[in-house]
């Protein structure tokens, strides 16, 4: 399937440019016309950190004519282990200025635009405007969702990468051509559930592995060469020395790029995250003990019907997350009884627990979900059909968030949970 180039070629190359980019011009798939497209292109890199640094260097070296750098941070000595666009002499300086200095020294023929600000709902559209493609090297979920949303609303591709420890992932989110980030990761992970690179560490060269693939995708998109990673996530396990590609699908119910979008303007994520309000966790063994006590809690399963049919905790009440979010719990739960909420692995239940806590329920969240319960050897029922849950309540809400594993931020991911497994589990969870 041919992908048209994003950028029209500019004027013919000068002799010194033909010399400089000779190895590109020799590539049959690229040639001089592609190099002219690169020179005419405008690429925004969000974050001049672990991913942004090598990406910026390769974009400048490749001759991308206009390179935007968005970052509000200053260079710290701990950055130098992987953020290779910064020098020791730049410690304490703004990352945008440090990056601009290095890039201009590398290639005086490129224009570097500094956006020394953190992307927010009130500035993201203006920053993204005028760029042909965005490279996401953001350090927070709030920024990652904002980059995606701004790209969808601007109609341009978001070349996304994430790394943690020895693992990396790359994809191209491009509404209208494939899924956007929200299609695949509809909700941010619960606060505190995802480790950061500061917590878990990251091998610097793995940042380069991911960032160089991001730049390769940018070059492909700008010049119309090859098959971009639209609708696919490339996953790298550097310790195992393996790489793979996992297909991901557009969600027609996506609130941003779906058939009936409800998100038509940019919003900040911080409010939704509400740090510090996560419900207390209860272990499977402790829940089993509570259920055997004289005053057992209500166990609330917030998974979908098909998941519940496969396995459920005896006596549990069922209300999918989507219905719970729209108030469906009112006719199902007794406010006087404590509730333990669970899903498959704990992502949806964390969201549900916050909703119920806000509504005044005494609520705990089953750590690790029903999978952890089963791994402890605790009993489940299989093939249970619904009884006692008002169908109207279940059908009242929007479709529940699917239990994709958390997207990765802060160059981050979930330690001990290889991305291949995560992506596999995501695609399994994405079945209609
Ligand atoms: Zn979408």
Short mmCIF file of C-alpha atoms and ligand atoms in Angstrom, two decimals:
data_model
loop_
_atom_site.label_atom_id
_atom_site.label_comp_id
_atom_site.label_asym_id
_atom_site.label_seq_id
_atom_site.Cartn_x
_atom_site.Cartn_y
_atom_site.Cartn_z
CA UNK A 1 0.00 0.00 0.00
CA UNK A 2 1.63 3.26 -1.11
CA UNK A 3 1.87 6.06 1.44
CA UNK A 4 2.12 9.51 -0.14
CA UNK A 5 4.95 11.69 1.15
CA UNK A 6 3.93 14.21 3.81
CA UNK A 7 6.04 17.01 2.35
CA UNK A 8 6.52 18.46 -1.12
CA UNK A 9 10.14 18.74 -2.25
CA UNK A 10 11.75 22.15 -1.96
CA UNK A 11 14.16 23.72 -4.48
CA UNK A 12 17.00 21.66 -5.98
CA UNK A 13 19.94 20.86 -3.71
CA UNK A 14 23.06 22.99 -3.84
CA UNK A 15 26.34 21.21 -4.74
CA UNK A 16 27.52 21.24 -1.10
CA UNK A 17 24.23 19.62 -0.07
CA UNK A 18 24.57 16.90 -2.71
CA UNK A 19 28.01 16.20 -1.30
CA UNK A 20 26.90 16.25 2.33
CA UNK A 21 23.92 13.93 1.82
CA UNK A 22 25.61 11.69 -0.76
CA UNK A 23 24.84 8.49 1.17
CA UNK A 24 21.15 9.36 1.19
CA UNK A 25 21.16 10.27 -2.49
CA UNK A 26 22.73 6.92 -3.32
CA UNK A 27 19.82 5.08 -1.73
CA UNK A 28 17.56 4.17 -4.62
CA UNK A 29 14.43 4.57 -2.50
CA UNK A 30 15.41 8.08 -1.40
CA UNK A 31 17.49 10.04 -3.88
CA UNK A 32 17.58 13.80 -4.31
CA UNK A 33 13.82 14.35 -4.31
CA UNK A 34 13.50 12.72 -0.89
CA UNK A 35 16.38 14.83 0.42
CA UNK A 36 14.59 17.94 -0.81
CA UNK A 37 11.49 16.80 1.05
CA UNK A 38 13.53 16.39 4.24
CA UNK A 39 14.97 19.88 3.87
CA UNK A 40 11.45 21.29 3.41
CA UNK A 41 10.07 19.32 6.37
CA UNK A 42 9.16 20.62 9.83
CA UNK A 43 9.43 18.10 12.66
CA UNK A 44 8.57 18.77 16.31
CA UNK A 45 10.32 16.74 19.01
CA UNK A 46 8.49 16.79 22.34
CA UNK A 47 11.01 16.23 25.10
CA UNK A 48 14.77 16.66 24.74
CA UNK A 49 15.40 13.70 27.04
CA UNK A 50 16.34 10.06 26.57
CA UNK A 51 14.39 9.60 23.34
CA UNK A 52 14.37 13.18 22.11
CA UNK A 53 18.14 13.57 22.35
CA UNK A 54 19.20 10.88 19.87
CA UNK A 55 16.14 11.64 17.73
CA UNK A 56 17.16 15.29 17.46
CA UNK A 57 20.71 14.38 16.48
CA UNK A 58 19.59 12.04 13.70
CA UNK A 59 16.96 14.46 12.42
CA UNK A 60 19.56 17.22 12.17
CA UNK A 61 22.14 14.92 10.62
CA UNK A 62 19.54 13.76 8.08
CA UNK A 63 18.99 17.35 6.98
CA UNK A 64 15.44 17.90 8.24
CA UNK A 65 15.09 21.61 7.55
CA UNK A 66 13.10 22.79 10.58
CA UNK A 67 13.35 21.02 13.92
CA UNK A 68 11.24 22.13 16.87
CA UNK A 69 12.27 21.20 20.42
CA UNK A 70 9.68 21.40 23.19
CA UNK A 71 10.95 20.99 26.76
CA UNK A 72 10.75 23.05 29.95
CA UNK A 73 13.49 21.25 31.86
CA UNK A 74 17.15 22.01 32.46
CA UNK A 75 20.04 19.61 31.92
CA UNK A 76 20.95 17.53 34.97
CA UNK A 77 24.10 15.45 35.39
CA UNK A 78 22.01 12.26 35.60
CA UNK A 79 20.69 13.02 32.09
CA UNK A 80 24.10 12.67 30.44
CA UNK A 81 24.10 8.85 30.63
CA UNK A 82 21.55 8.74 27.77
CA UNK A 83 20.54 12.25 26.68
CA UNK A 84 23.34 12.49 24.15
CA UNK A 85 22.40 15.86 22.68
CA UNK A 86 23.55 17.53 25.91
CA UNK A 87 27.15 18.12 27.00
CA UNK A 88 28.69 18.38 30.48
CA UNK A 89 29.03 22.10 29.91
CA UNK A 90 25.24 22.36 29.51
CA UNK A 91 24.36 21.09 32.99
CA UNK A 92 22.03 23.65 34.53
CA UNK A 93 21.09 25.16 31.16
CA UNK A 94 17.67 24.80 29.50
CA UNK A 95 17.47 21.61 27.48
CA UNK A 96 16.05 23.47 24.49
CA UNK A 97 19.05 25.83 24.37
CA UNK A 98 21.47 22.97 24.93
CA UNK A 99 19.90 20.95 22.13
CA UNK A 100 19.81 23.92 19.76
CA UNK A 101 23.50 24.56 20.41
CA UNK A 102 24.48 20.96 19.64
CA UNK A 103 22.23 20.63 16.59
CA UNK A 104 23.44 23.86 15.03
CA UNK A 105 27.04 22.74 15.53
CA UNK A 106 26.19 19.41 13.89
CA UNK A 107 24.33 20.91 10.93
CA UNK A 108 24.29 24.66 10.37
CA UNK A 109 21.84 24.12 7.51
CA UNK A 110 18.92 23.26 9.79
CA UNK A 111 16.72 25.71 11.67
CA UNK A 112 16.07 24.86 15.31
CA UNK A 113 12.96 26.31 16.96
CA UNK A 114 12.99 26.30 20.76
CA UNK A 115 9.70 25.84 22.60
CA UNK A 116 10.86 26.23 26.19
CA UNK A 117 7.58 25.23 27.75
CA UNK A 118 5.75 22.15 28.92
CA UNK A 119 2.89 21.22 26.62
CA UNK A 120 -0.47 21.96 28.17
CA UNK A 121 -4.01 22.01 26.88
CA UNK A 122 -3.81 25.76 26.38
CA UNK A 123 -0.60 25.81 24.33
CA UNK A 124 -0.26 22.40 22.65
CA UNK A 125 -2.30 23.22 19.55
CA UNK A 126 -0.28 26.37 18.93
CA UNK A 127 3.04 24.56 19.41
CA UNK A 128 2.07 21.66 17.14
CA UNK A 129 0.65 23.94 14.45
CA UNK A 130 2.98 24.34 11.54
CA UNK A 131 4.74 20.99 11.95
CA UNK A 132 4.35 18.07 9.57
CA UNK A 133 4.93 15.33 12.15
CA UNK A 134 5.65 15.07 15.88
CA UNK A 135 8.16 12.81 17.63
CA UNK A 136 6.89 11.92 21.10
CA UNK A 137 9.70 11.62 23.62
CA UNK A 138 7.59 12.93 26.49
CA UNK A 139 8.27 12.15 30.12
CA UNK A 140 4.71 11.99 31.46
CA UNK A 141 1.38 10.43 30.63
CA UNK A 142 -0.24 13.85 30.65
CA UNK A 143 2.07 15.00 27.86
CA UNK A 144 1.78 11.76 25.90
CA UNK A 145 -2.01 11.99 25.79
CA UNK A 146 -1.78 15.67 24.96
CA UNK A 147 0.66 15.05 22.09
CA UNK A 148 -1.66 12.39 20.71
CA UNK A 149 -4.72 14.58 21.05
CA UNK A 150 -3.06 17.61 19.47
CA UNK A 151 -1.81 15.47 16.57
CA UNK A 152 -5.25 13.95 15.99
CA UNK A 153 -6.90 17.36 15.99
CA UNK A 154 -4.18 18.71 13.66
CA UNK A 155 -4.43 15.63 11.41
CA UNK A 156 -0.71 14.80 11.61
CA UNK A 157 1.10 11.62 12.69
CA UNK A 158 2.50 11.13 16.21
CA UNK A 159 5.66 9.01 16.13
CA UNK A 160 5.63 7.48 19.61
CA UNK A 161 8.38 5.70 21.47
CA UNK A 162 8.83 4.46 25.02
CA UNK A 163 11.62 2.76 26.91
CA UNK A 164 12.19 1.31 30.35
CA UNK A 165 15.13 -0.67 31.60
CA UNK A 166 16.02 -2.86 28.58
CA UNK A 167 12.66 -2.72 26.79
CA UNK A 168 11.41 -0.38 24.10
CA UNK A 169 8.32 0.19 21.97
CA UNK A 170 7.66 2.30 18.86
CA UNK A 171 4.52 3.06 16.89
CA UNK A 172 2.98 5.69 14.63
CA UNK A 173 -0.40 6.95 15.83
CA UNK A 174 -2.26 8.55 12.95
CA UNK A 175 -6.01 9.00 13.08
CA UNK A 176 -7.66 8.51 9.73
CA UNK A 177 -4.99 6.00 8.72
CA UNK A 178 -4.89 3.78 11.81
CA UNK A 179 -5.34 3.90 15.58
CA UNK A 180 -4.48 6.85 17.75
CA UNK A 181 -2.85 6.44 21.17
CA UNK A 182 -6.24 6.62 22.89
CA UNK A 183 -7.62 3.84 20.66
CA UNK A 184 -5.02 1.47 22.08
CA UNK A 185 -4.50 2.98 25.55
CA UNK A 186 -7.90 4.49 26.36
CA UNK A 187 -7.06 5.40 29.94
CA UNK A 188 -3.87 6.34 31.74
CA UNK A 189 -2.67 3.76 34.24
CA UNK A 190 -3.56 4.22 37.90
CA UNK A 191 -1.36 6.67 39.70
CA UNK A 192 1.66 4.93 41.15
CA UNK A 193 1.14 1.74 39.14
CA UNK A 194 3.89 2.42 36.61
CA UNK A 195 7.52 2.78 37.49
CA UNK A 196 9.56 5.61 36.03
CA UNK A 197 13.04 5.46 34.59
CA UNK A 198 14.13 7.23 37.76
CA UNK A 199 12.74 4.28 39.74
CA UNK A 200 13.56 1.39 37.45
CA UNK A 201 16.48 2.69 35.41
CA UNK A 202 17.07 2.58 31.68
CA UNK A 203 20.02 1.51 29.56
CA UNK A 204 21.06 4.58 27.59
CA UNK A 205 21.66 2.72 24.36
CA UNK A 206 18.12 1.33 24.43
CA UNK A 207 16.94 4.95 24.17
CA UNK A 208 18.99 5.22 20.99
CA UNK A 209 17.50 1.98 19.65
CA UNK A 210 13.98 3.32 20.06
CA UNK A 211 14.74 6.89 19.01
CA UNK A 212 16.52 5.84 15.84
CA UNK A 213 13.49 3.79 14.85
CA UNK A 214 11.31 6.82 15.55
CA UNK A 215 13.47 8.93 13.23
CA UNK A 216 13.38 6.19 10.60
CA UNK A 217 9.58 6.34 10.77
CA UNK A 218 9.70 10.13 10.44
CA UNK A 219 11.90 9.89 7.34
CA UNK A 220 9.58 7.27 5.84
CA UNK A 221 6.52 9.42 6.46
CA UNK A 222 8.08 12.62 5.16
CA UNK A 223 9.39 11.03 1.98
CA UNK A 224 6.66 8.44 1.33
CA UNK A 225 9.10 5.55 1.46
CA UNK A 226 8.28 2.15 2.93
CA UNK A 227 5.46 0.99 5.17
CA UNK A 228 5.07 3.12 8.31
CA UNK A 229 4.35 1.56 11.72
CA UNK A 230 0.71 2.62 11.55
CA UNK A 231 -1.48 0.10 13.35
CA UNK A 232 1.56 -1.78 14.64
CA UNK A 233 3.74 -1.55 17.74
CA UNK A 234 7.37 -2.56 17.38
CA UNK A 235 8.56 -4.14 20.63
CA UNK A 236 12.20 -4.60 21.55
CA UNK A 237 13.63 -6.72 24.36
CA UNK A 238 17.27 -5.75 24.35
CA UNK A 239 18.29 -8.26 27.02
CA UNK A 240 16.84 -11.16 25.06
CA UNK A 241 18.05 -9.59 21.81
CA UNK A 242 14.61 -9.94 20.28
CA UNK A 243 12.29 -7.63 18.40
CA UNK A 244 8.75 -8.12 17.19
CA UNK A 245 5.74 -6.32 15.80
CA UNK A 246 2.28 -6.49 17.35
CA UNK A 247 -0.75 -5.32 15.36
CA UNK A 248 -3.13 -2.91 17.08
CA UNK A 249 -6.48 -1.74 15.81
CA UNK A 250 -8.37 1.50 15.62
CA UNK A 251 -11.25 1.69 18.11
CA UNK A 252 -14.43 2.92 16.42
CA UNK A 253 -15.61 3.98 19.91
CA UNK A 254 -12.49 6.08 20.51
CA UNK A 255 -13.66 9.34 22.13
CA UNK A 256 -11.13 11.27 20.06
CA UNK A 257 -10.94 9.67 16.60
CA UNK A 258 -13.93 7.29 16.66
CA UNK A 259 -17.17 7.43 14.74
CA UNK A 260 -18.81 9.78 17.25
CA UNK A 261 -16.02 11.69 18.97
CA UNK A 262 -16.78 13.35 22.29
CA UNK A 263 -13.34 14.95 22.69
CA UNK A 264 -13.16 17.90 20.35
CA UNK A 265 -10.82 20.16 22.32
CA UNK A 266 -7.62 19.58 24.26
CA UNK A 267 -7.79 18.85 27.98
CA UNK A 268 -5.08 18.34 30.56
CA UNK A 269 -4.78 14.94 32.15
CA UNK A 270 -3.55 15.94 35.59
CA UNK A 271 -7.03 16.36 36.98
CA UNK A 272 -8.02 12.89 35.83
CA UNK A 273 -4.95 11.41 37.48
CA UNK A 274 -5.58 12.97 40.87
CA UNK A 275 -2.43 11.70 42.56
CA UNK A 276 -2.75 10.22 45.99
CA UNK A 277 -6.34 9.07 45.73
CA UNK A 278 -5.73 5.43 44.86
CA UNK A 279 -7.91 3.07 46.91
CA UNK A 280 -6.20 0.71 49.37
CA UNK A 281 -5.23 -2.66 47.93
CA UNK A 282 -6.20 -6.01 49.39
CA UNK A 283 -4.28 -9.18 48.60
CA UNK A 284 -6.08 -12.28 47.30
CA UNK A 285 -5.33 -14.16 50.53
CA UNK A 286 -6.67 -11.31 52.67
CA UNK A 287 -9.80 -11.09 50.54
CA UNK A 288 -10.35 -14.83 50.94
CA UNK A 289 -10.10 -14.37 54.72
CA UNK A 290 -12.53 -11.44 54.63
CA UNK A 291 -15.03 -13.51 52.64
CA UNK A 292 -14.85 -16.25 55.27
CA UNK A 293 -15.50 -13.77 58.08
CA UNK A 294 -18.81 -12.99 59.75
CA UNK A 295 -19.25 -9.75 57.80
CA UNK A 296 -17.88 -10.34 54.32
CA UNK A 297 -17.54 -7.41 51.89
CA UNK A 298 -19.35 -7.24 48.58
CA UNK A 299 -17.02 -8.33 45.77
CA UNK A 300 -17.65 -6.25 42.65
CA UNK A 301 -16.42 -7.49 39.27
CA UNK A 302 -16.04 -4.62 36.77
CA UNK A 303 -14.98 -6.72 33.78
CA UNK A 304 -17.04 -7.32 30.66
CA UNK A 305 -19.63 -10.11 30.27
CA UNK A 306 -17.37 -12.34 28.17
CA UNK A 307 -14.55 -12.19 30.70
CA UNK A 308 -16.87 -12.98 33.59
CA UNK A 309 -18.22 -16.01 31.76
CA UNK A 310 -14.70 -17.46 31.75
CA UNK A 311 -14.10 -17.16 35.48
CA UNK A 312 -15.58 -15.32 38.44
CA UNK A 313 -15.33 -15.19 42.22
CA UNK A 314 -18.27 -16.97 43.86
CA UNK A 315 -20.92 -14.58 45.12
CA UNK A 316 -19.45 -11.56 43.35
CA UNK A 317 -21.62 -8.84 41.87
CA UNK A 318 -21.09 -7.76 38.28
CA UNK A 319 -21.10 -4.23 36.89
CA UNK A 320 -18.81 -3.36 33.96
CA UNK A 321 -16.66 -0.29 34.44
CA UNK A 322 -18.49 1.71 31.79
CA UNK A 323 -21.82 1.33 33.59
CA UNK A 324 -20.23 1.95 36.97
CA UNK A 325 -18.76 5.23 35.76
CA UNK A 326 -22.18 6.52 34.82
CA UNK A 327 -23.65 5.78 38.23
CA UNK A 328 -24.85 2.22 37.66
CA UNK A 329 -23.59 1.19 41.10
CA UNK A 330 -26.47 3.00 42.82
CA UNK A 331 -28.95 0.20 42.27
CA UNK A 332 -26.41 -2.57 42.75
CA UNK A 333 -24.36 -1.79 45.85
CA UNK A 334 -25.50 -1.25 49.44
CA UNK A 335 -23.75 1.91 50.69
CA UNK A 336 -23.62 0.39 54.17
CA UNK A 337 -21.46 -2.56 53.10
CA UNK A 338 -17.76 -2.38 52.29
CA UNK A 339 -16.80 -3.23 48.71
CA UNK A 340 -13.80 -4.99 47.21
CA UNK A 341 -13.59 -4.26 43.50
CA UNK A 342 -11.69 -6.38 41.01
CA UNK A 343 -11.05 -6.75 37.28
CA UNK A 344 -8.59 -8.93 35.36
CA UNK A 345 -5.26 -7.52 36.53
CA UNK A 346 -6.12 -4.39 38.49
CA UNK A 347 -6.24 -1.55 36.00
CA UNK A 348 -9.97 -1.03 35.58
CA UNK A 349 -10.60 -1.83 39.22
CA UNK A 350 -8.31 1.02 40.30
CA UNK A 351 -10.45 3.42 38.27
CA UNK A 352 -13.66 1.89 39.63
CA UNK A 353 -12.39 2.07 43.21
CA UNK A 354 -11.78 5.80 42.86
CA UNK A 355 -15.29 6.33 41.49
CA UNK A 356 -16.81 4.39 44.39
CA UNK A 357 -14.63 6.11 46.99
CA UNK A 358 -15.77 9.47 45.63
CA UNK A 359 -19.36 8.26 45.98
CA UNK A 360 -18.77 7.51 49.66
CA UNK A 361 -18.29 3.74 49.59
CA UNK A 362 -15.72 2.02 51.79
CA UNK A 363 -13.77 0.38 48.99
CA UNK A 364 -10.67 -1.72 48.54
CA UNK A 365 -9.06 -2.86 45.29
CA UNK A 366 -8.04 -6.50 44.74
CA UNK A 367 -4.31 -6.38 43.99
CA UNK A 368 -3.51 -8.09 40.69
CA UNK A 369 -7.15 -8.78 39.88
CA UNK A 370 -8.70 -12.18 39.38
CA UNK A 371 -5.54 -13.41 37.68
CA UNK A 372 -3.61 -12.96 40.94
CA UNK A 373 -6.51 -14.60 42.80
CA UNK A 374 -6.26 -17.64 40.54
CA UNK A 375 -2.48 -17.71 40.72
CA UNK A 376 -2.86 -18.04 44.51
CA UNK A 377 -4.89 -21.19 43.87
CA UNK A 378 -8.13 -19.63 45.12
CA UNK A 379 -11.38 -20.99 43.64
CA UNK A 380 -13.31 -19.48 40.74
CA UNK A 381 -16.60 -20.32 39.12
CA UNK A 382 -16.75 -20.85 35.38
CA UNK A 383 -19.54 -20.29 32.89
CA UNK A 384 -21.62 -18.15 35.26
CA UNK A 385 -24.49 -16.40 33.52
CA UNK A 386 -25.63 -13.06 34.76
CA UNK A 387 -28.24 -12.82 37.48
CA UNK A 388 -29.12 -9.95 39.72
CA UNK A 389 -27.34 -7.19 37.83
CA UNK A 390 -29.77 -4.82 36.15
CA UNK A 391 -29.21 -5.08 32.43
CA UNK A 392 -30.37 -1.50 32.04
CA UNK A 393 -27.59 -0.35 34.34
CA UNK A 394 -25.03 -2.36 32.41
CA UNK A 395 -26.18 -0.96 29.12
CA UNK A 396 -26.55 2.61 30.31
CA UNK A 397 -22.91 3.52 30.20
CA UNK A 398 -20.35 3.85 27.46
CA UNK A 399 -18.24 0.83 26.60
CA UNK A 400 -15.84 0.06 29.40
CA UNK A 401 -12.21 0.86 29.01
CA UNK A 402 -10.46 -2.21 27.79
CA UNK A 403 -7.78 -3.55 30.01
CA UNK A 404 -4.81 -2.74 27.93
CA UNK A 405 -1.70 -2.64 29.98
CA UNK A 406 -0.52 0.76 30.96
CA UNK A 407 1.09 2.78 28.25
CA UNK A 408 4.60 3.71 29.17
CA UNK A 409 5.71 7.17 30.13
CA UNK A 410 8.68 8.89 31.71
CA UNK A 411 10.61 6.88 29.15
CA UNK A 412 8.78 4.28 31.17
CA UNK A 413 6.93 1.01 31.47
CA UNK A 414 6.24 -1.72 33.92
CA UNK A 415 9.30 -3.52 35.23
CA UNK A 416 9.25 -7.28 35.03
CA UNK A 417 6.49 -7.27 32.43
CA UNK A 418 8.14 -7.57 29.03
CA UNK A 419 6.55 -5.38 26.36
CA UNK A 420 5.96 -8.35 24.12
CA UNK A 421 3.72 -9.90 26.76
CA UNK A 422 2.14 -6.56 27.47
CA UNK A 423 1.39 -5.93 23.82
CA UNK A 424 0.14 -9.49 23.36
CA UNK A 425 -2.15 -9.15 26.31
CA UNK A 426 -3.34 -5.85 24.98
CA UNK A 427 -4.29 -7.30 21.62
CA UNK A 428 -6.01 -10.19 23.37
CA UNK A 429 -7.97 -7.67 25.41
CA UNK A 430 -8.84 -5.68 22.30
CA UNK A 431 -10.95 -8.35 20.72
CA UNK A 432 -14.39 -7.00 19.90
ZN1 LIG B 1 -8.41 7.02 18.62
#
